[in-house]
CSV table of C-alpha atoms in Angstrom, one decimal:
chain,number,residue,atom,x,y,z
A,235,MET,CA,0.0,0.0,0.0
A,236,GLU,CA,1.3,3.5,-0.9
A,237,ASN,CA,2.9,5.3,2.0
A,238,THR,CA,2.6,8.9,0.8
A,239,SER,CA,0.6,11.2,3.1
A,240,PRO,CA,-2.2,13.4,1.8
A,241,SER,CA,-1.3,17.1,1.6
A,242,GLU,CA,-2.2,19.1,4.7
A,243,GLY,CA,-5.7,20.2,4.3
A,244,TYR,CA,-6.4,18.0,1.3
A,245,GLU,CA,-5.7,20.5,-1.4
A,246,LYS,CA,-7.1,18.5,-4.3
A,247,VAL,CA,-10.5,16.9,-3.6
A,248,ILE,CA,-12.6,15.5,-6.5
A,249,HIS,CA,-16.1,14.1,-6.8
A,250,MET,CA,-16.9,11.2,-9.2
A,251,VAL,CA,-20.2,9.7,-10.1
A,252,VAL,CA,-20.7,6.3,-11.7
A,253,SER,CA,-23.5,6.1,-14.2
A,254,LEU,CA,-24.8,3.9,-17.1
A,255,ASP,CA,-26.6,6.9,-18.5
A,256,GLY,CA,-25.5,7.2,-22.1
A,257,VAL,CA,-23.6,3.8,-22.1
A,258,LYS,CA,-24.5,1.8,-25.1
A,259,GLY,CA,-26.5,-1.3,-24.2
A,260,ALA,CA,-27.6,-0.1,-20.8
A,261,ASP,CA,-31.2,-0.5,-19.8
A,262,GLU,CA,-33.6,2.2,-20.9
A,263,GLU,CA,-34.3,3.2,-17.3
A,264,ASN,CA,-30.8,4.7,-17.1
A,265,LYS,CA,-31.7,7.5,-19.5
A,266,GLY,CA,-31.7,10.9,-17.8
A,267,ARG,CA,-30.3,9.7,-14.5
A,268,LEU,CA,-27.3,12.0,-14.7
A,269,ASP,CA,-29.4,15.0,-15.3
A,270,ARG,CA,-31.7,14.1,-12.3
A,271,PHE,CA,-28.6,13.5,-10.2
A,272,ARG,CA,-27.0,16.8,-11.0
A,273,SER,CA,-30.4,18.6,-10.6
A,274,LYS,CA,-31.0,17.3,-7.1
A,275,TRP,CA,-27.4,18.0,-5.9
A,276,GLU,CA,-27.5,21.5,-7.4
A,277,SER,CA,-30.8,22.2,-5.6
A,278,SER,CA,-28.7,21.9,-2.4
A,279,CYS,CA,-25.3,23.0,-3.4
A,280,GLY,CA,-25.7,25.2,-6.5
A,281,PRO,CA,-22.5,24.9,-8.7
A,282,ARG,CA,-20.1,24.3,-5.8
A,283,ILE,CA,-19.5,20.6,-6.5
A,284,HIS,CA,-18.2,19.6,-9.9
A,285,PHE,CA,-18.9,15.9,-10.7
A,286,GLN,CA,-16.6,13.9,-13.0
A,287,VAL,CA,-18.6,11.2,-14.7
A,288,CYS,CA,-17.2,7.6,-14.6
A,289,PRO,CA,-19.0,5.6,-17.4
A,290,GLY,CA,-20.4,2.4,-16.0
A,291,ASN,CA,-19.5,-1.0,-17.3
A,292,LEU,CA,-22.0,-3.6,-18.4
A,293,SER,CA,-21.8,-7.3,-17.4
A,294,PRO,CA,-24.3,-10.2,-17.3
A,295,ILE,CA,-22.9,-11.1,-13.9
A,296,THR,CA,-24.4,-9.1,-11.0
A,297,GLY,CA,-22.1,-6.5,-9.5
A,298,VAL,CA,-19.2,-7.0,-12.0
A,299,GLY,CA,-19.9,-3.9,-14.0
A,300,LEU,CA,-20.0,-1.6,-10.9
A,301,THR,CA,-16.9,-3.3,-9.4
A,302,LYS,CA,-15.0,-2.6,-12.7
A,303,SER,CA,-16.2,1.0,-12.7
A,304,PHE,CA,-15.0,1.7,-9.2
A,305,SER,CA,-11.6,0.2,-10.0
A,306,ALA,CA,-11.3,2.5,-13.1
A,307,CYS,CA,-12.6,5.6,-11.2
A,308,LEU,CA,-10.1,5.2,-8.3
A,309,LYS,CA,-7.2,4.7,-10.7
A,310,ASN,CA,-8.3,7.8,-12.6
A,311,ALA,CA,-8.5,9.8,-9.4
A,312,HIS,CA,-5.1,8.7,-8.3
A,313,ASN,CA,-3.6,9.5,-11.7
A,314,GLN,CA,-5.1,13.0,-11.5
A,315,GLY,CA,-3.2,13.6,-8.3
A,316,ALA,CA,-6.2,13.7,-6.1
A,317,ASP,CA,-5.6,13.8,-2.3
A,318,ALA,CA,-9.1,12.3,-1.8
A,319,VAL,CA,-12.1,11.3,-3.9
A,320,PHE,CA,-15.7,11.2,-3.0
A,321,MET,CA,-17.4,8.5,-5.0
A,322,TYR,CA,-21.1,8.2,-5.8
A,323,GLU,CA,-23.7,6.2,-7.7
A,324,ASP,CA,-26.1,8.2,-9.8
A,325,ASP,CA,-29.0,7.8,-7.4
A,326,ALA,CA,-27.2,9.2,-4.4
A,327,LEU,CA,-28.9,12.2,-2.6
A,328,LEU,CA,-27.4,14.7,-0.2
A,329,PHE,CA,-28.7,14.7,3.4
A,330,ASP,CA,-26.7,17.7,4.7
A,331,PRO,CA,-26.1,20.9,2.6
A,332,ARG,CA,-23.1,21.8,4.8
A,333,PHE,CA,-21.3,19.1,2.8
A,334,CYS,CA,-21.4,21.3,-0.3
A,335,SER,CA,-18.6,23.4,1.1
A,336,LEU,CA,-15.0,22.4,0.3
A,337,GLU,CA,-14.0,23.5,3.7
A,338,TYR,CA,-16.5,21.1,5.3
A,339,GLN,CA,-15.3,18.3,3.1
A,340,ARG,CA,-11.7,18.9,4.1
A,341,LYS,CA,-12.6,19.1,7.8
A,342,PHE,CA,-14.5,15.8,7.4
A,343,LEU,CA,-11.4,14.1,5.8
A,344,LEU,CA,-9.0,15.5,8.4
A,345,ALA,CA,-11.2,14.3,11.3
A,346,ALA,CA,-11.3,10.7,9.9
A,347,PRO,CA,-9.5,7.9,11.8
A,348,GLU,CA,-6.0,7.3,10.7
A,349,ASP,CA,-6.7,3.6,10.1
A,350,ALA,CA,-9.6,4.2,7.8
A,351,LEU,CA,-9.6,2.4,4.4
A,352,VAL,CA,-13.0,3.7,3.3
A,353,LEU,CA,-15.3,6.4,4.8
A,354,LEU,CA,-18.9,5.6,4.1
A,355,LEU,CA,-21.1,8.6,3.6
A,356,GLY,CA,-24.2,6.4,3.4
A,357,GLY,CA,-25.2,2.8,3.6
A,358,HIS,CA,-27.5,0.3,5.4
A,359,ASP,CA,-27.5,-3.0,7.3
A,360,PHE,CA,-24.6,-1.9,9.3
A,361,VAL,CA,-22.8,-4.5,11.5
A,362,ILE,CA,-21.0,-2.4,14.2
A,363,ASP,CA,-17.7,-3.3,15.7
A,364,TRP,CA,-19.0,-3.1,19.3
A,365,ASP,CA,-15.6,-4.1,20.7
A,366,SER,CA,-14.1,-0.9,19.3
A,367,ASN,CA,-17.0,1.5,19.7
A,368,ASP,CA,-17.6,2.6,23.3
A,369,SER,CA,-21.3,1.8,24.0
A,370,GLN,CA,-21.5,4.8,26.3
A,371,GLN,CA,-20.4,7.2,23.5
A,372,THR,CA,-21.9,5.8,20.4
A,373,PRO,CA,-24.7,8.2,19.9
A,374,SER,CA,-22.3,11.2,19.5
A,375,ALA,CA,-19.4,9.4,17.7
A,376,PRO,CA,-18.7,11.1,14.4
A,377,PHE,CA,-17.2,7.9,12.8
A,378,VAL,CA,-18.4,4.4,13.6
A,379,LYS,CA,-16.2,1.4,13.0
A,380,LEU,CA,-17.9,-1.4,11.1
A,381,ILE,CA,-17.5,-5.1,10.5
A,382,GLN,CA,-19.9,-5.2,7.5
A,383,SER,CA,-22.4,-3.1,5.6
A,384,TYR,CA,-24.2,-2.7,2.3
A,385,GLY,CA,-24.3,0.2,-0.1
A,386,THR,CA,-21.7,1.9,-2.2
A,387,TYR,CA,-23.7,4.9,-3.3
A,388,GLY,CA,-21.5,7.4,-1.4
A,389,TYR,CA,-18.0,6.9,0.1
A,390,ALA,CA,-14.6,8.6,0.3
A,391,VAL,CA,-11.1,7.3,-0.2
A,392,THR,CA,-7.9,9.1,0.5
A,393,ARG,CA,-4.9,9.0,-1.9
A,394,SER,CA,-2.8,6.4,-0.1
A,395,ASN,CA,-5.7,3.9,-0.3
A,396,MET,CA,-6.7,4.4,-3.9
A,397,PRO,CA,-4.2,2.0,-5.6
A,398,SER,CA,-4.9,-0.9,-3.3
A,399,LEU,CA,-8.6,-0.5,-3.5
A,400,SER,CA,-8.6,-0.1,-7.3
A,401,SER,CA,-6.4,-3.3,-7.6
A,402,LEU,CA,-8.7,-5.2,-5.3
A,403,PHE,CA,-11.8,-4.2,-7.3
A,404,SER,CA,-10.1,-5.3,-10.5
A,405,GLU,CA,-9.1,-8.6,-9.1
A,406,GLN,CA,-12.6,-9.2,-7.6
A,407,ALA,CA,-14.2,-8.5,-11.0
A,408,THR,CA,-11.9,-11.0,-12.7
A,409,SER,CA,-12.5,-13.6,-10.0
A,410,CYS,CA,-16.3,-13.2,-10.2
A,411,VAL,CA,-16.3,-13.6,-14.0
A,412,GLN,CA,-14.1,-16.7,-13.8
A,413,GLU,CA,-16.2,-18.3,-11.0
A,414,ALA,CA,-19.5,-17.0,-12.5
A,415,ARG,CA,-20.6,-15.5,-9.1
A,416,LYS,CA,-22.0,-12.3,-8.0
A,417,CYS,CA,-19.6,-9.4,-7.1
A,418,SER,CA,-20.2,-7.2,-4.1
A,419,PRO,CA,-17.9,-4.2,-4.0
A,420,ASP,CA,-19.3,-3.2,-0.6
A,421,VAL,CA,-18.2,-6.6,0.8
A,422,SER,CA,-14.8,-6.3,-0.9
A,423,PHE,CA,-14.1,-3.2,1.2
A,424,TYR,CA,-13.9,-5.4,4.3
A,425,HIS,CA,-11.7,-8.1,2.8
A,426,LEU,CA,-9.0,-5.5,1.9
A,427,ALA,CA,-9.3,-3.8,5.2
A,428,ARG,CA,-8.5,-7.0,7.1
A,429,SER,CA,-5.6,-7.6,4.8
A,430,TYR,CA,-4.0,-4.3,5.6
A,431,ASP,CA,-5.1,-3.9,9.2
A,432,LYS,CA,-7.4,-1.1,8.2
A,433,HIS,CA,-11.0,-0.5,8.9
A,434,ILE,CA,-14.2,0.8,7.3
A,435,TYR,CA,-16.0,3.6,9.0
A,436,ALA,CA,-19.4,5.2,8.5
A,437,VAL,CA,-19.9,8.9,9.4
A,438,ASN,CA,-22.7,9.4,11.9
A,439,PRO,CA,-25.1,11.0,11.1
A,440,LEU,CA,-24.9,9.9,7.5
A,441,LEU,CA,-24.3,12.5,4.8
A,442,VAL,CA,-25.7,10.7,1.7
A,443,ASP,CA,-29.1,9.0,1.1
A,444,HIS,CA,-30.4,6.8,-1.7
A,445,ASP,CA,-33.0,8.2,-4.0
A,446,LYS,CA,-36.4,6.4,-3.6
A,447,GLY,CA,-38.3,4.9,-6.4
A,448,THR,CA,-35.3,4.4,-8.6
A,449,TYR,CA,-34.4,1.5,-10.9
A,450,SER,CA,-31.8,-0.9,-9.6
A,451,ASN,CA,-29.3,-2.0,-12.3
A,452,THR,CA,-28.1,-4.7,-9.8
A,453,TRP,CA,-31.6,-6.3,-9.4
A,454,LYS,CA,-33.1,-5.2,-12.8
A,455,LYS,CA,-36.2,-3.8,-11.2
A,456,LEU,CA,-37.5,-0.9,-9.1
A,457,ARG,CA,-35.7,-0.8,-5.8
A,458,SER,CA,-39.0,-0.6,-3.9
A,459,SER,CA,-39.8,-4.1,-5.1
A,460,THR,CA,-36.5,-5.7,-4.0
A,461,LYS,CA,-36.2,-7.8,-0.9
A,462,THR,CA,-34.9,-5.0,1.3
A,463,GLY,CA,-37.2,-2.4,-0.3
A,464,GLU,CA,-36.7,1.2,0.8
A,465,VAL,CA,-37.3,1.0,4.5
A,466,TRP,CA,-33.8,2.1,5.4
A,467,MET,CA,-33.8,5.1,3.1
A,468,GLY,CA,-34.1,8.5,4.8
A,469,ASN,CA,-32.4,7.2,8.0
A,470,ARG,CA,-29.3,9.2,9.0
A,471,ASN,CA,-28.6,7.3,12.2
A,472,VAL,CA,-26.1,4.5,11.8
A,473,TYR,CA,-27.3,2.9,15.0
A,474,GLU,CA,-30.9,2.7,13.6
A,475,ALA,CA,-29.8,1.0,10.4
A,476,VAL,CA,-28.1,-2.1,11.7
A,477,ASN,CA,-28.4,-5.6,10.3
A,478,PRO,CA,-30.0,-7.8,13.0
A,479,ASN,CA,-29.1,-11.0,11.2
A,480,PRO,CA,-25.7,-10.5,9.5
A,481,ASN,CA,-24.1,-13.1,7.3
A,482,LEU,CA,-20.3,-12.6,7.8
A,483,ASN,CA,-19.2,-15.5,5.7
A,484,ILE,CA,-20.1,-14.0,2.2
A,485,LYS,CA,-17.3,-13.6,-0.3
């Protein structure tokens, strides 16, 4: 893993959004998603955040396309010399307009735990590392250490972690194709973290939500009709979005 430290204050912070909007062969439901994404963020932030678009990848195997896209995006961010990248899927919504400010983003990154591999801005079905989080202080803890979670629609990665995470995603995509199995980039986070003695943290309260009523490219149907539905959307409290029956043995 790269040993370089981020510049003091995170001088170069970029924002990237993965989307299948405009990608040849993508489902019809993806048309117009980028415009909707930008419109909703601009309603909170105005022009203060510039989003670089990462074209999505198509694959007949669930999760492979998104995993490949994240790999390419992180490599691109690193090649641009970014000190940190905020990564989104194109149905991510902003909870807190304070995040629009570059100053706020930098303070967020500077406050993060030193052993963080990924900082989750949103997510659900959290499995909290209760051995590391003091039960008496959890309600006010700004970052919560996790054992597992789901959702990759908003997260941050600092420069030193970009190459390793990009490589892992590339290797995972190849492995999933070879074994004809589903890929889960949100699960892959935790495999890499264990390998490097790093950890995944969620900011609490969460900063990014998931747009309701949207089409899921993973499940090929409206998210409201999936197994988990939309019950976790709109919830900013990590401790109220925990998974009561976690499966910690998934690949």
